[in-house]
GROMACS .gro file of C-alpha atoms in nm:
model
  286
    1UNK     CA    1  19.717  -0.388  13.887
    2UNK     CA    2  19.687  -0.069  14.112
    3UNK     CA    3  19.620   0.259  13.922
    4UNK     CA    4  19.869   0.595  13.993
    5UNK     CA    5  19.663   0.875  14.080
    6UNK     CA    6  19.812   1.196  14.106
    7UNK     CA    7  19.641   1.523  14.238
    8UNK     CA    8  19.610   1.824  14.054
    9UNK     CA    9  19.838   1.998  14.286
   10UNK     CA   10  20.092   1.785  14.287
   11UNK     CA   11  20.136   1.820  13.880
   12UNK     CA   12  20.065   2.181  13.891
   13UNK     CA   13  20.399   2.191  14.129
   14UNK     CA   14  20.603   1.967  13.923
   15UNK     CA   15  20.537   2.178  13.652
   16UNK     CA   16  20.634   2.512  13.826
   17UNK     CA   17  20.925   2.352  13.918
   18UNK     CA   18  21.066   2.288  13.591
   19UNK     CA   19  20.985   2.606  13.448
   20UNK     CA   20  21.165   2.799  13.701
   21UNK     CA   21  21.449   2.560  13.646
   22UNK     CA   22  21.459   2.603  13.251
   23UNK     CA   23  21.766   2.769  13.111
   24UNK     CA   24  21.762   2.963  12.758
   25UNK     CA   25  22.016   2.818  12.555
   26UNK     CA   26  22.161   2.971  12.180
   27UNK     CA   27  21.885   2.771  11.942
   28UNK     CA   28  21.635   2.998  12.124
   29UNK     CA   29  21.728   3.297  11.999
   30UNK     CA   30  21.770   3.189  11.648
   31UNK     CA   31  21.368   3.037  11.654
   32UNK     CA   32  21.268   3.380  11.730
   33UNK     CA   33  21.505   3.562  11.461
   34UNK     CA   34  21.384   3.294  11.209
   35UNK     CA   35  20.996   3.393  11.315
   36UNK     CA   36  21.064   3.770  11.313
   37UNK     CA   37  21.214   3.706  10.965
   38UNK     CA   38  20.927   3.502  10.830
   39UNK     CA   39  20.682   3.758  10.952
   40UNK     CA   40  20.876   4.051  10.764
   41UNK     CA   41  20.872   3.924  10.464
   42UNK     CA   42  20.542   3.842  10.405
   43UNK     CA   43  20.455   4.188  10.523
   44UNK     CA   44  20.699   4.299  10.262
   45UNK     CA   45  20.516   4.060  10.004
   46UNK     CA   46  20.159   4.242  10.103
   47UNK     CA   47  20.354   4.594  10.062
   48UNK     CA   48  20.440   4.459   9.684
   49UNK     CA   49  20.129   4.338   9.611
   50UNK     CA   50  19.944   4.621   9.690
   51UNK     CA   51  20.139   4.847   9.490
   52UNK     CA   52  20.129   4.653   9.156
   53UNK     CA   53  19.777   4.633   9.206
   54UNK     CA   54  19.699   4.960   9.221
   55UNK     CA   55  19.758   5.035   8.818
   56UNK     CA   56  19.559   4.740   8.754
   57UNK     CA   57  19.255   4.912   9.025
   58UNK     CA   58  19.304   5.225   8.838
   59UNK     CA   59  19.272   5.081   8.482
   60UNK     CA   60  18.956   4.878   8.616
   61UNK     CA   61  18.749   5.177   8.773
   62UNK     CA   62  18.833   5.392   8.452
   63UNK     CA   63  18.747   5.123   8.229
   64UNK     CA   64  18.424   5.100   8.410
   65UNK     CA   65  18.374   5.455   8.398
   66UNK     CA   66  18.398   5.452   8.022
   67UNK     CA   67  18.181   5.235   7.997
   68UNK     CA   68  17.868   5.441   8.181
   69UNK     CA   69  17.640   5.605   7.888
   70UNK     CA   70  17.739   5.933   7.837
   71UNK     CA   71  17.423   6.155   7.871
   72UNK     CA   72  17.286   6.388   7.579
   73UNK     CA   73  17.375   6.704   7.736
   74UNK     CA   74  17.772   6.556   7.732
   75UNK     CA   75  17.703   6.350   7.401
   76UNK     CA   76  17.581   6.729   7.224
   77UNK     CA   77  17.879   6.939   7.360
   78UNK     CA   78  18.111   6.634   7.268
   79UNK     CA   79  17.964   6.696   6.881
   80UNK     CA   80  17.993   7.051   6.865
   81UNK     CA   81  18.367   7.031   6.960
   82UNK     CA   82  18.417   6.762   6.724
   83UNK     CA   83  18.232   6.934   6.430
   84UNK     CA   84  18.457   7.235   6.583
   85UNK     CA   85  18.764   7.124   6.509
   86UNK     CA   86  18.636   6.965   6.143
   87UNK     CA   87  18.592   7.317   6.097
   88UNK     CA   88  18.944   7.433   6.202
   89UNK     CA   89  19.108   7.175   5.974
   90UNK     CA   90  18.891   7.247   5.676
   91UNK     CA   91  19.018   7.585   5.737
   92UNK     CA   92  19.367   7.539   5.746
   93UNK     CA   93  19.361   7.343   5.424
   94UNK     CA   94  19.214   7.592   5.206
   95UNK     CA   95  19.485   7.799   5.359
   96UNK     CA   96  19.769   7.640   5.255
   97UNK     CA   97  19.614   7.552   4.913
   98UNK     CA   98  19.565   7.944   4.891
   99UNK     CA   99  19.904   7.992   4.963
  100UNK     CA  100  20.069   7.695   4.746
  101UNK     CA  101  19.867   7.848   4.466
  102UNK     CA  102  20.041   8.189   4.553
  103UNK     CA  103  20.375   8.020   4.537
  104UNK     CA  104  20.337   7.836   4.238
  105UNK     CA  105  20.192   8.219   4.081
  106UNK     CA  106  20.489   8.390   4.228
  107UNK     CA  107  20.734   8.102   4.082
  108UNK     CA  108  20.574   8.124   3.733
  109UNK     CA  109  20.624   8.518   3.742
  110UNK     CA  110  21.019   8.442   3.873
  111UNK     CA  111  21.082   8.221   3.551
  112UNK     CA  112  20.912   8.479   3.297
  113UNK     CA  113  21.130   8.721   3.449
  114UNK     CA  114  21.391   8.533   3.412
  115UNK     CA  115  21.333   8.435   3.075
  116UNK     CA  116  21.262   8.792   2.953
  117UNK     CA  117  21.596   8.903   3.095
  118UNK     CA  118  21.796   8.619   2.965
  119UNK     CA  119  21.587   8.696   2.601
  120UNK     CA  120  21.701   9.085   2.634
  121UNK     CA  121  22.060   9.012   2.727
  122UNK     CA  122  22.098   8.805   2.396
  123UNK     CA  123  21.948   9.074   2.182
  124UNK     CA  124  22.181   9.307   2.343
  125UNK     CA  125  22.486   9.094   2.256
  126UNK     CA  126  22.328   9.016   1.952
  127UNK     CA  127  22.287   9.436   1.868
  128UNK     CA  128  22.649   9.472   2.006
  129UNK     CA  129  22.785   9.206   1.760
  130UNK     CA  130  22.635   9.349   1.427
  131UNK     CA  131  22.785   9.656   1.570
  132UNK     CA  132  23.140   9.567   1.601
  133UNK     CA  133  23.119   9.410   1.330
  134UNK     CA  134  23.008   9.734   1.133
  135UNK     CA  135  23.332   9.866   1.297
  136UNK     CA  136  23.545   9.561   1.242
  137UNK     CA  137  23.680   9.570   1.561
  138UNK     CA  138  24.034   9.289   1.616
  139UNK     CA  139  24.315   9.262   1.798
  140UNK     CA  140  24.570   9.434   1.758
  141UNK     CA  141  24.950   9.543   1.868
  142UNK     CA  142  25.013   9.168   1.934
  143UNK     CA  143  25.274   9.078   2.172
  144UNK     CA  144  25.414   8.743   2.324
  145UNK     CA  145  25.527   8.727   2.691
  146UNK     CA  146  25.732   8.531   2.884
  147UNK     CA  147  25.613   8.173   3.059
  148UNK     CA  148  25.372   8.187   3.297
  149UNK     CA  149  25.372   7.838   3.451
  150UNK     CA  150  25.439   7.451   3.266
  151UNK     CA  151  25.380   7.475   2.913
  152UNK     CA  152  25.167   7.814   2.885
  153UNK     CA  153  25.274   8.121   2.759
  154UNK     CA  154  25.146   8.494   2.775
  155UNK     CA  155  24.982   8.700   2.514
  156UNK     CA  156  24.863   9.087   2.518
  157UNK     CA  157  24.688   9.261   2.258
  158UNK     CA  158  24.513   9.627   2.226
  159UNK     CA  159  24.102   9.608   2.046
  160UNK     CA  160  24.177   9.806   1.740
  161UNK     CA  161  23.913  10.017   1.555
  162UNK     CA  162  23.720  10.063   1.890
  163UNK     CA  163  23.527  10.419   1.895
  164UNK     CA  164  23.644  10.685   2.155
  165UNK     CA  165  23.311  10.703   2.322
  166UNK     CA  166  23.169  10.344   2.281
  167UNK     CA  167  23.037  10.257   2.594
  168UNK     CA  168  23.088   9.864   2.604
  169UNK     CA  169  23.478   9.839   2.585
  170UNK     CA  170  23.450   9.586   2.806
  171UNK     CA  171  23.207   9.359   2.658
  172UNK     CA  172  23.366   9.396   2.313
  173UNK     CA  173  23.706   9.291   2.449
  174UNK     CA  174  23.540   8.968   2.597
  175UNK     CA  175  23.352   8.906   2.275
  176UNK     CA  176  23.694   8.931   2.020
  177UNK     CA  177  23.856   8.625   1.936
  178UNK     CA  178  24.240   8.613   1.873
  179UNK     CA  179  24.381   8.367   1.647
  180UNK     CA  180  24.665   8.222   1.799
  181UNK     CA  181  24.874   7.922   1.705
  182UNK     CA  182  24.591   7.815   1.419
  183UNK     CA  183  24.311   7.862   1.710
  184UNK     CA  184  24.058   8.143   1.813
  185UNK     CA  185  24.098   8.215   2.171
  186UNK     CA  186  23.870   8.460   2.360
  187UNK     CA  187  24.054   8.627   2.641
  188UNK     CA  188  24.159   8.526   2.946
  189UNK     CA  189  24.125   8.897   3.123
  190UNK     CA  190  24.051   9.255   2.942
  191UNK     CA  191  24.140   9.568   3.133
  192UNK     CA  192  23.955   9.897   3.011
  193UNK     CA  193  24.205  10.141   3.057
  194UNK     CA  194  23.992  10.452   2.943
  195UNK     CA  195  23.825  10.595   2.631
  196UNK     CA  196  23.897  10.392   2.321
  197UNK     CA  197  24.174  10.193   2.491
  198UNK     CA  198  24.127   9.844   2.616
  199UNK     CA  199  24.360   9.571   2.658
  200UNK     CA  200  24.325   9.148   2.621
  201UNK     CA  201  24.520   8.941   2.809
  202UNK     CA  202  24.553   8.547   2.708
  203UNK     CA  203  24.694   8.226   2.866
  204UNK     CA  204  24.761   7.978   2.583
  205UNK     CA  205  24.888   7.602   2.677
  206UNK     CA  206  24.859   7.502   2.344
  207UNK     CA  207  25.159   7.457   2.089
  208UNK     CA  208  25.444   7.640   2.365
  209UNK     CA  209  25.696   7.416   2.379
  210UNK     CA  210  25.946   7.656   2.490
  211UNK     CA  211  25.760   7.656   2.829
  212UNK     CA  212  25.799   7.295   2.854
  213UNK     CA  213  26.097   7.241   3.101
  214UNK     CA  214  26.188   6.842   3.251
  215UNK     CA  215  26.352   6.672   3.511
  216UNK     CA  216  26.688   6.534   3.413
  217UNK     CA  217  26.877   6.302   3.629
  218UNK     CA  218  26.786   6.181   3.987
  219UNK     CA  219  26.943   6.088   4.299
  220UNK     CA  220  26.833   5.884   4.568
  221UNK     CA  221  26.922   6.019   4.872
  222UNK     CA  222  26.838   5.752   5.125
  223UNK     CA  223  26.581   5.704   5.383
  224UNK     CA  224  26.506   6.023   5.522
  225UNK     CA  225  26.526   5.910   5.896
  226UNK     CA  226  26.582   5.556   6.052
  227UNK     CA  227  26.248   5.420   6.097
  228UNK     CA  228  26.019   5.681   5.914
  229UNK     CA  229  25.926   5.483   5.612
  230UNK     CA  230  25.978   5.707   5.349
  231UNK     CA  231  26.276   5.792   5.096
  232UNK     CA  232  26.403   6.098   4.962
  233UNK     CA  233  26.446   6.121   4.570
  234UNK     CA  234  26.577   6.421   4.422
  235UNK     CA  235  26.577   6.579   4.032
  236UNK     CA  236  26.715   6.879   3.873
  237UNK     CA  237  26.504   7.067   3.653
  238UNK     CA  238  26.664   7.144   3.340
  239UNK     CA  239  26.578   7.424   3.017
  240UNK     CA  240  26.379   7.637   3.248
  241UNK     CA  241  26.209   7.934   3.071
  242UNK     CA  242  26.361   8.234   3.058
  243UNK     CA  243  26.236   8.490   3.280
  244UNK     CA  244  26.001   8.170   3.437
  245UNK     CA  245  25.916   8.180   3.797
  246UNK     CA  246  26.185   7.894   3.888
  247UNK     CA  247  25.946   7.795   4.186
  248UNK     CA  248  25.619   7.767   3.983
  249UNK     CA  249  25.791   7.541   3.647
  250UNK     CA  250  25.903   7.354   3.994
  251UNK     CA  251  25.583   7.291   4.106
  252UNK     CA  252  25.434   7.218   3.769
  253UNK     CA  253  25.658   7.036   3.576
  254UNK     CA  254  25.517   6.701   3.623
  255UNK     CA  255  25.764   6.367   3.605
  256UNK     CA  256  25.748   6.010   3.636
  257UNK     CA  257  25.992   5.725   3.806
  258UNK     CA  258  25.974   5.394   3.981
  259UNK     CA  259  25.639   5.349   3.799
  260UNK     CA  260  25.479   5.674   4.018
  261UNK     CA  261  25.343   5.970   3.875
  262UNK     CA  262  25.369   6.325   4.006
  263UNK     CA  263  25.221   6.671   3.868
  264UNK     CA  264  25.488   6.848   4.024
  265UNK     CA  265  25.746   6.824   4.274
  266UNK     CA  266  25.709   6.841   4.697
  267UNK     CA  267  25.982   7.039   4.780
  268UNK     CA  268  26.180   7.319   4.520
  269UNK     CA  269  26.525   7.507   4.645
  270UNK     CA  270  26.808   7.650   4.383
  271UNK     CA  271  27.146   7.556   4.445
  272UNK     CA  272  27.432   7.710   4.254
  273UNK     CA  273  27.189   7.864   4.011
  274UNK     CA  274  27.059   7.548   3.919
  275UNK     CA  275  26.688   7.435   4.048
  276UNK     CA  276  26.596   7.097   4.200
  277UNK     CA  277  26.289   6.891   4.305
  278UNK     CA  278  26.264   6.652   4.586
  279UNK     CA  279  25.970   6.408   4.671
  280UNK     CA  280  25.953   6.158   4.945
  281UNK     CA  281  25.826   5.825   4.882
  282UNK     CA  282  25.701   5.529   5.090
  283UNK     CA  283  25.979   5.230   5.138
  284UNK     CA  284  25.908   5.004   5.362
  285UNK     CA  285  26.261   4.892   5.392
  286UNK     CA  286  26.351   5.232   5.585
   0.00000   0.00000   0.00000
């Protein structure tokens, strides 16, 4: 068996030789992409984890300088400001316990006030009221006025035996009953209308039954558009008051139907000098 020995030379030209015949081919250039890749991201991963590290180096080197003894110089100063601001706060509360004592003084003063004025207000009253009565002071010149709205009447009447020159006209009319229908009513309104003359004015809605109007017959009149939901039901108002405000009794009278209850109607007009109510109710078959 004969052994193949080959010079250095002659490999070294082989070699040279099929390098200078090699020719780059498409998988090439995507081993060197794929390297350049690799190498980016992990610098990418060092950029990453140097920045979330560098909280967790902060918190370290502060927790270790806590940690270092403070020294009795800094230790002192750090117990002066402390007993400092002790100081401050101690302060402020006796403050504003001086001043919630003030407010409590102040409120206690606002309710005697108070008190004393409410106290001399009934003695005056009280003072006026043996006074009128000395002068037996009622109503008088009575007179009964037309309706004012549903089932209330108006009543006028001039204070009789009321001094020229008494000061509290006013007051006394306010503090007069008038007996009206079996009941004592104080008035509504009093209008001083000079020296020794002052008039009461009262709005009774008891026992008037001539202000009591109703709603006679009714009409339905139909959906009041295709669609809308609602129907239109319609009443005439009958024995309205004489001299009454046809529009108000409208408005007031109240009525009942198809088991609804209303204090007074939605819409009022007159036709032929007869007045009528309409209201507009939900039906689901319009």
């Amino acid at each position: 068996m004969g052994l193949n020995y080959q010079s250095t030379g002659e490999r070294f030209g082989r070699e040279f030789e099929s390098e200078a015949n090699y020719i780059p081919v498409e998988t090439d250039t995507l081993k060197r992409l794929a390297i350049t890749r690799r190498l980016t991201i992990r610098s990418w991963i060092l950029v990453a984890a140097f920045i979330l590290g560098l909280p967790i180096l902060f918190q370290t080197s502060a927790h270790l300088r806590n940690q270092c003894p403070l020294s009795p110089e800094a230790r002192d100063r750090m117990r002066g400001e402390w007993q400092k601001e002790v100081l401050v706060q101690e302060n402020l509360r006796h403050e504003w316990q001086r001043e919630e004592e003030e407010r409590r003084h102040k409120r206690k003063e606002w309710q005697r006030e108070v008190e004393e004025r409410e106290h001399l207000e009934r003695e005056r009253r009280d003072q006026e009221k043996r006074e009128r009565q000395k002068m037996d002071m009622f109503w008088d010149q009575v007179k009964v006025h037309h309706c004012t709205t549903y089932g209330t009447r108006e009543y006028t009447a001039y204070l009789a035996n009321l001094p020229f020159d008494y000061p509290q006209r006013v007051e006394a009319c306010k503090e007069t009953q008038l007996e009206i229908h079996g009941k004592s009513y104080f008035p509504t309104h009093c209008e001083d209308q000079g020296p020794g003359a002052v008039m009461g004015r009262w709005e009774i809605n008891h026992n008037e039954p001539d202000c009591v109007p109703f709603w006679s017959w009714f009409k339905n009149k139909g959906c009041t558009s295709e669609g809308s939901g609602k129907r239109r039901f319609e009443h005439y108002l009958e024995y309205l008051p004489n001299g009454g405000d046809w529009r108000e009794f409208c408005a007031t009278t109240p009525v009942s139907f198809h088991g609804m209850h209303f204090p007074g109607a939605e819409t009022c007009f007159q036709y032929n000098h007869g007045t009528y109510g309409q209201w507009e109710v939900e039906d689901s078959s319009c």
